[in-house]
Coordinates of C-alpha atoms and ligand atoms in Angstrom, one line a residue:
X1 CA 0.0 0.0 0.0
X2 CA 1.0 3.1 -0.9
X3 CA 2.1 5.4 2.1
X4 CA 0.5 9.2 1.4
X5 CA 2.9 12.6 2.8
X6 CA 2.4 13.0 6.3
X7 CA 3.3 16.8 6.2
X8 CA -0.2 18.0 6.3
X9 CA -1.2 15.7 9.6
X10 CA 2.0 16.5 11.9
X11 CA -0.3 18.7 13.9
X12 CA -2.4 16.0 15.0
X13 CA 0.7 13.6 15.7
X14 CA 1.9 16.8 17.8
X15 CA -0.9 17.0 20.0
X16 CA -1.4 15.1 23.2
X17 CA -4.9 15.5 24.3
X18 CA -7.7 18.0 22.9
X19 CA -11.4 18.9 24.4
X20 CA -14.8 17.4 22.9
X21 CA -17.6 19.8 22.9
X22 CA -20.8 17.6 22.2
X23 CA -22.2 18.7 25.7
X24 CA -21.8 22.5 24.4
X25 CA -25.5 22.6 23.4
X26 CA -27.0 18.8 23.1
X27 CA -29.8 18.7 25.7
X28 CA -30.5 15.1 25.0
X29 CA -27.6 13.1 26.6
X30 CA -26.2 15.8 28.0
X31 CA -29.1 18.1 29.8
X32 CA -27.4 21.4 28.2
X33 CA -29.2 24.9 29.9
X34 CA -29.3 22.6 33.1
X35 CA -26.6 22.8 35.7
X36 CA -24.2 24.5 33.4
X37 CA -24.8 27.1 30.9
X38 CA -23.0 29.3 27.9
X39 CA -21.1 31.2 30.7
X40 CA -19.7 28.1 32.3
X41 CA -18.8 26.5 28.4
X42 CA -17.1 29.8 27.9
X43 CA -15.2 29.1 30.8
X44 CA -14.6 25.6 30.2
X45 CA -12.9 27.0 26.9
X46 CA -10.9 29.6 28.3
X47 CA -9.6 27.7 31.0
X48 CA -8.5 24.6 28.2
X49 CA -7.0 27.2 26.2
X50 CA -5.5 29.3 28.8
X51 CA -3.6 25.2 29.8
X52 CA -2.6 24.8 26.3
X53 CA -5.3 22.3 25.1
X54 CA -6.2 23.6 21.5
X55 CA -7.3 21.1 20.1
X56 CA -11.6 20.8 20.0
X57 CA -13.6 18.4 18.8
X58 CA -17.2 19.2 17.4
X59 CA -19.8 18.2 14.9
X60 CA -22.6 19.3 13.4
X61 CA -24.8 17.5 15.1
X62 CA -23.9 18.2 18.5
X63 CA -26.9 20.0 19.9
X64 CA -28.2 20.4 16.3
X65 CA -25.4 22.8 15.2
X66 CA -25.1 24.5 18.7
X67 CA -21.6 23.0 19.3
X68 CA -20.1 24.7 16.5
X69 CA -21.7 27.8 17.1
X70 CA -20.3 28.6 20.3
X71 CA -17.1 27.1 19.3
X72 CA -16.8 29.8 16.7
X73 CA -18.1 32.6 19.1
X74 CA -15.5 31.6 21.4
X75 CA -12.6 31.3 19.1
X76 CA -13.6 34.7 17.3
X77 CA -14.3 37.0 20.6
X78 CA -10.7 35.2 22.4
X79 CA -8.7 35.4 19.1
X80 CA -7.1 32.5 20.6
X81 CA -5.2 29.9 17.9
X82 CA -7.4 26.9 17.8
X83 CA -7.0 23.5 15.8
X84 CA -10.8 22.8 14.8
X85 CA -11.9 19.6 14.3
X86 CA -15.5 18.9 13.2
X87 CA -17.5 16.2 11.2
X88 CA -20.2 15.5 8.5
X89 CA -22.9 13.3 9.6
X90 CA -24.0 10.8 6.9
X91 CA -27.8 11.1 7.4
X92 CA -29.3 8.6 4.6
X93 CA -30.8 11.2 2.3
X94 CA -27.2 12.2 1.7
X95 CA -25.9 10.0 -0.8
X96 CA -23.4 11.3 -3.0
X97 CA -20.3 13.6 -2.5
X98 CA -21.8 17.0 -3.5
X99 CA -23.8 16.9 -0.1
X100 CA -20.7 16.3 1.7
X101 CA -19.5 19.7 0.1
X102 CA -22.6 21.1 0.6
X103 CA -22.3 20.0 4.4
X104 CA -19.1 21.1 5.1
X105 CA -20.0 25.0 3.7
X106 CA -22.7 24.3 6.4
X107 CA -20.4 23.6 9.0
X108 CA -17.6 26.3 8.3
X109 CA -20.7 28.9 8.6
X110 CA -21.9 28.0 11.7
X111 CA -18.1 28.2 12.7
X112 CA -17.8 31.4 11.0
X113 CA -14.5 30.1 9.6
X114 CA -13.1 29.8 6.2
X115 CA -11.8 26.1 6.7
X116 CA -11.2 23.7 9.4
X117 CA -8.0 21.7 10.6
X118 CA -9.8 17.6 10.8
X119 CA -13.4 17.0 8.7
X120 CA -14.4 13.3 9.7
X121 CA -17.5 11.2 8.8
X122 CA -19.1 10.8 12.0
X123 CA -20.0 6.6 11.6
X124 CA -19.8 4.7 8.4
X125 CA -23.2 4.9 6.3
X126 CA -24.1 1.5 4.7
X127 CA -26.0 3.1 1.7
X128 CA -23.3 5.3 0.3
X129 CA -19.4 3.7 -0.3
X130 CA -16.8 4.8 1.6
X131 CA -14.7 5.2 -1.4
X132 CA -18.3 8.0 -2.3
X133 CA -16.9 9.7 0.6
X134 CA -13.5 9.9 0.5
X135 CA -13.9 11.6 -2.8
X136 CA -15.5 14.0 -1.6
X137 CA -13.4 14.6 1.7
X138 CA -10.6 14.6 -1.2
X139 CA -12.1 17.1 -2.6
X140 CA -12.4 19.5 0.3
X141 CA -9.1 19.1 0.6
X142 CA -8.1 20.5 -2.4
X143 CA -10.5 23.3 -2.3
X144 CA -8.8 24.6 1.2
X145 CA -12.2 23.8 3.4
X146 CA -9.9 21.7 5.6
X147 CA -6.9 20.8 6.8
X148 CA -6.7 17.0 7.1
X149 CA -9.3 14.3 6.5
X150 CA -10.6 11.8 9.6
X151 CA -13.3 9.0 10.3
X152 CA -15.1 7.7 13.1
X153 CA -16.6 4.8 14.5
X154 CA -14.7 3.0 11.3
X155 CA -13.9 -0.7 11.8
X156 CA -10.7 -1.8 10.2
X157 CA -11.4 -3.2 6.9
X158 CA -13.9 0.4 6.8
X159 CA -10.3 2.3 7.6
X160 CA -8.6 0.4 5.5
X161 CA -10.8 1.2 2.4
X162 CA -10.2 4.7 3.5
X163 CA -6.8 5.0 4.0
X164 CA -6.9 3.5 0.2
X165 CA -9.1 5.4 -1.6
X166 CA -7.1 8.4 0.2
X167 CA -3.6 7.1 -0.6
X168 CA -4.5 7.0 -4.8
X169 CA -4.8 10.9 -4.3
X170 CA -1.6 11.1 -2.5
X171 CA -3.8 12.1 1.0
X172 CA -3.1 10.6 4.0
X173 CA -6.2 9.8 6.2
X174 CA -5.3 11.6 9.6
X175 CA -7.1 9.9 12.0
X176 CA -10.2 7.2 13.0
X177 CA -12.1 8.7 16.2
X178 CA -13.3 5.7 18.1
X179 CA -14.6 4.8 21.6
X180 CA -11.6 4.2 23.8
X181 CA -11.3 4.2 27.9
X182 CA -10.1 1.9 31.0
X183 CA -14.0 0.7 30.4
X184 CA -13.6 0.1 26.6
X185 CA -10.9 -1.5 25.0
X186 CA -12.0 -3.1 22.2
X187 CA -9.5 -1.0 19.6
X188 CA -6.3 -2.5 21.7
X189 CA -8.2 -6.2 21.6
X190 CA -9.6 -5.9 17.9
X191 CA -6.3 -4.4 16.6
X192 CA -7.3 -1.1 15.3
X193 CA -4.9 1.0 17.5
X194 CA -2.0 -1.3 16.5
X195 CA -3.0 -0.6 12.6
X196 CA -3.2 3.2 13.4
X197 CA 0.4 3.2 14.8
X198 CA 1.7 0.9 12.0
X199 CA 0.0 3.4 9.0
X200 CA 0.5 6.7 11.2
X201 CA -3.4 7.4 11.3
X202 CA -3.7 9.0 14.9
X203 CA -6.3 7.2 17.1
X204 CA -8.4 9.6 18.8
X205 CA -10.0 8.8 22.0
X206 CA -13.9 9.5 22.5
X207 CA -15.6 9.1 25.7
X208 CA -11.8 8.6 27.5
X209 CA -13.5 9.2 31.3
X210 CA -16.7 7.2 30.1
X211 CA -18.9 9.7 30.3
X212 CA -18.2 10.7 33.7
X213 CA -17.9 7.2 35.4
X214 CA -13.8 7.0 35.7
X215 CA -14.2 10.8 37.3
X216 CA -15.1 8.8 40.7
X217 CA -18.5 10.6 41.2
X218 CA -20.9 8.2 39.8
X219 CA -22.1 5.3 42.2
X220 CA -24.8 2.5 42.3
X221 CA -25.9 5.1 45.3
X222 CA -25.5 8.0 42.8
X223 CA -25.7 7.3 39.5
X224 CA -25.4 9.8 36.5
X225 CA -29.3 10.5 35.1
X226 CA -30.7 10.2 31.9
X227 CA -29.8 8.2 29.0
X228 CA -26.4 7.5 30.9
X229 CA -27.6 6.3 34.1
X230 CA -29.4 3.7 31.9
X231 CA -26.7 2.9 29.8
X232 CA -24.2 2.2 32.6
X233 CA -26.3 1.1 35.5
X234 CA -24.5 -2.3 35.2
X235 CA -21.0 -1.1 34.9
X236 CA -21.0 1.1 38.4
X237 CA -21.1 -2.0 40.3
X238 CA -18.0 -3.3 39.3
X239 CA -16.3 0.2 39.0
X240 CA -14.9 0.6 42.9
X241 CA -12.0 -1.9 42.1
X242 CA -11.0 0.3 39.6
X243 CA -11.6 3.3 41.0
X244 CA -9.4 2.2 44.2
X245 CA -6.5 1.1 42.0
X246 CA -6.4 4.8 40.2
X247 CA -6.5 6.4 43.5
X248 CA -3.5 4.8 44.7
X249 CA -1.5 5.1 41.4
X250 CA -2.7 8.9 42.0
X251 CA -1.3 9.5 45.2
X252 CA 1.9 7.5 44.1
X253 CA 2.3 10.3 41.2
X254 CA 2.4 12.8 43.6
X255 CA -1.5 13.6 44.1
X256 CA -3.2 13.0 40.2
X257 CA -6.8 12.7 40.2
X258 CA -8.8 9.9 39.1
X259 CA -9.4 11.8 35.9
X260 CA -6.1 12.5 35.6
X261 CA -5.2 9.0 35.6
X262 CA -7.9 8.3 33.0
X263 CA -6.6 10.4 30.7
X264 CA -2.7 9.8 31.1
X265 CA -3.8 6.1 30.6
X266 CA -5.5 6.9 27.5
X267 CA -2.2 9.0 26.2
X268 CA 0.3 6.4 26.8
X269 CA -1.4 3.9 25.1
X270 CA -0.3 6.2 22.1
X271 CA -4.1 7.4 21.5
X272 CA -5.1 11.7 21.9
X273 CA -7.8 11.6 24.3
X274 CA -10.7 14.3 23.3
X275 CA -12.0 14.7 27.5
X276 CA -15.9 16.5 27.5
X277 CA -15.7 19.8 29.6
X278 CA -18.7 21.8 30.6
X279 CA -17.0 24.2 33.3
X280 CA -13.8 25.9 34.3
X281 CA -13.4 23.2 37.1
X282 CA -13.6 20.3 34.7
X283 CA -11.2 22.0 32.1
X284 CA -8.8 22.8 35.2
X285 CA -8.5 19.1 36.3
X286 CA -8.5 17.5 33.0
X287 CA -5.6 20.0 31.6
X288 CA -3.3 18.1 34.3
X289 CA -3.8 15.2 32.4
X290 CA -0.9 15.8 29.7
X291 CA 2.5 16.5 30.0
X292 CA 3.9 13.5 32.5
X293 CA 3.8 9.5 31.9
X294 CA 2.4 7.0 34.2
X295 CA 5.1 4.0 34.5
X296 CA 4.7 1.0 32.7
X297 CA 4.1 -1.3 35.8
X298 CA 1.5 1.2 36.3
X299 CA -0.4 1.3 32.8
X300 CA 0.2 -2.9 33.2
X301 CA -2.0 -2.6 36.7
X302 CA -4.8 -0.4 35.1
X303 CA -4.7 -2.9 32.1
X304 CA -5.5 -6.1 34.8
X305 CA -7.5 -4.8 36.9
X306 CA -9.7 -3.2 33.7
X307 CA -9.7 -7.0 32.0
X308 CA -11.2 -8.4 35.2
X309 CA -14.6 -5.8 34.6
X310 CA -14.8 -8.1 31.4
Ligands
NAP401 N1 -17.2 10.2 17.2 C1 -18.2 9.8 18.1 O1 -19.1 9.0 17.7 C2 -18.2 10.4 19.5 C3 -19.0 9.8 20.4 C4 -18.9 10.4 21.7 C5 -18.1 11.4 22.0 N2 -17.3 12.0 21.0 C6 -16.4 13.1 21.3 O2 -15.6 12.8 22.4 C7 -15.8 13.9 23.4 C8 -15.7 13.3 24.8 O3 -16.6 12.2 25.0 P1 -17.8 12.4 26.0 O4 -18.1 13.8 26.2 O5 -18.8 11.4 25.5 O6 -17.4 11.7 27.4 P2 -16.1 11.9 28.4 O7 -15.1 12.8 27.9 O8 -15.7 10.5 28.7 O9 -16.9 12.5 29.7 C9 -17.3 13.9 29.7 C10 -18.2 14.2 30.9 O10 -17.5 13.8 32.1 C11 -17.8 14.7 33.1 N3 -16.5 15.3 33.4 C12 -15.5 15.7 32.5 N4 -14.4 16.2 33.2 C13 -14.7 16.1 34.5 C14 -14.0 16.4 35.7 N5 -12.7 16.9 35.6 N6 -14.5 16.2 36.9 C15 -15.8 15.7 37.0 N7 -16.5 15.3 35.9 C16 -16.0 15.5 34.7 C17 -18.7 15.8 32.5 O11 -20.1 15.3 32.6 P3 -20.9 15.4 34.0 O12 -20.4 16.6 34.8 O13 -22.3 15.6 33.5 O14 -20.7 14.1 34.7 C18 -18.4 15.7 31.0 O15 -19.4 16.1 30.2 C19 -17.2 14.4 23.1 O16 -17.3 15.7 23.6 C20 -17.1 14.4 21.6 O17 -16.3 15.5 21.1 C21 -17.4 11.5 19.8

């Protein structure tokens, strides 16, 4: 297989961890407008950025468009250097590559940018090849509205077609977002991460604290609401073994948090977490996360104890 230049992707192999924004607006999952509002978003950006996290992750669909709004208020009123990642959502009445242009004007306006650093399809649409796609991502390329081309939720053999159809334009596919935490390791067991790191396509990490559960908060006592509290309800009551191990290992680094742990896990596995932030607080404590390396006996202890949740 052909290997594409890498020039144009550096930036991402550069970056340790980034910020997700999907809470910034979606009221569904996340209960946006209650408990936290614009102001403490605002915050949550300020503070990343203020700790050197500039990379963000949106899409147009978080909170219908919401996301990327604020994203681009926040970037324009700071005038703070931000790498912008965002994807096109591959709803089934869009079936050829002229939407996905279409789309991606879409997204730069409600970004109030000219182009964007990352454009990734959200999830892999049955319907419409990936190869569709990828010529179209191809094409945004070459007409400046982004930086660098991504995917998400792609298994391998769906990278793989990817990374092909990109390498025949000489454009290397930068990264495959996936699901990725102490409480999800599927891309280490079904080999996806190894691939990334053989064909340097970075591996971004979604959902790296598990929606809250590896921040130590959530309980069988208190467990997150909504859609989450349904989703995990199982999972919190084998969490505390877990939780008790991280704690230790983050007093033996000199005081590290549970999130912090989390996170560092996630980095030196060799993946760039993407951490959810909705206030100052959050942003404060998960900007510790980069920057030192837990020690391999460590990372091996996190790795048992997290195979024993099965
Ligand atoms: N490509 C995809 O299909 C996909 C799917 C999911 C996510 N993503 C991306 O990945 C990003 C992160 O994933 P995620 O938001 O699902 O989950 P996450 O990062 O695992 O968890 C984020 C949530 O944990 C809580 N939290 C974060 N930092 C905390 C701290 N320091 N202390 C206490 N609580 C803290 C907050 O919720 P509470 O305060 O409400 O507990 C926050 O919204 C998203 O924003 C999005 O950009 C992509």
């Amino acid at each position: 297989m052909e290997t594409p230049s890498t020039n144009e992707i550096r930036f991402l192999q550069a970056t340790e961890m980034g910020l997700g924004a999907w809470s910034w607006g979606d009221r569904i999952m996340w209960n946006y407008g209650h408990g936290y509002s614009d102001d403490d978003i605002r915050a949550a950006f300020d503070v990343s950025v203020e700790e050197g996290i500039r990379f963000i992750d949106t899409a147009e669909s978080y909170g219908n468009g919401r996301s990327e709004r604020l994203l681009g208020q926040f970037i324009k009123e700071s005038q703070q250097a931000v790498l912008v990642a965002t994807k096109f959502t591959p709803y089934p009445w869009r079936l050829n590559k002229k939407l996905l242009l279409n789309a991606i004007e879409h997204n730069l306006e409600r970004l109030g940018m000219d182009s964007v650093d990352l454009y990734q399809i959200h999830f892999p649409f049955p319907f419409t090849s990936i190869e569709t796609w990828m010529d179209g991502m191809a094409e945004a390329v070459n007409r400046g509205l982004t930086r660098a081309i991504g995917v998400s939720n792609f298994n391998q053999s769906q990278m793989l077609r990817a990374y092909s159809a990109l390498a025949q334009k000489n454009i290397p596919l930068a990264s495959n977002q996936m699901h990725y935490s102490l409480l999800d390791r599927s891309i280490e067991k079904n080999g996806i991460l190894a691939r990334c790191k053989e064909l340097g396509i970075r591996l971004i990490a979604y959902s790296p604290l598990e929606m809250g559960l590896l921040t130590g908060k959530y309980s069988t006592e208190n467990p997150p609401a909504g859609l989450r509290g349904r989703r995990y309800g199982s999972l919190l009551t084998k969490l505390p073994a877990l939780l008790k191990l991280m704690t230790e290992i983050g007093q033996d680094q000199g005081g590290k948090s549970l999130v912090q742990i989390a996170l560092n896990w996630c980095i030196c596995k060799g993946t760039l977490p993407i951490p959810g932030a909705k206030t100052a607080e959050q942003a404060q404590q998960n900007a510790g996360a980069p920057g030192w390396r837990l020690t391999e006996d460590q990372v091996n202890a996190l790795d048992e104890t997290s195979d024993l949740l099965g």
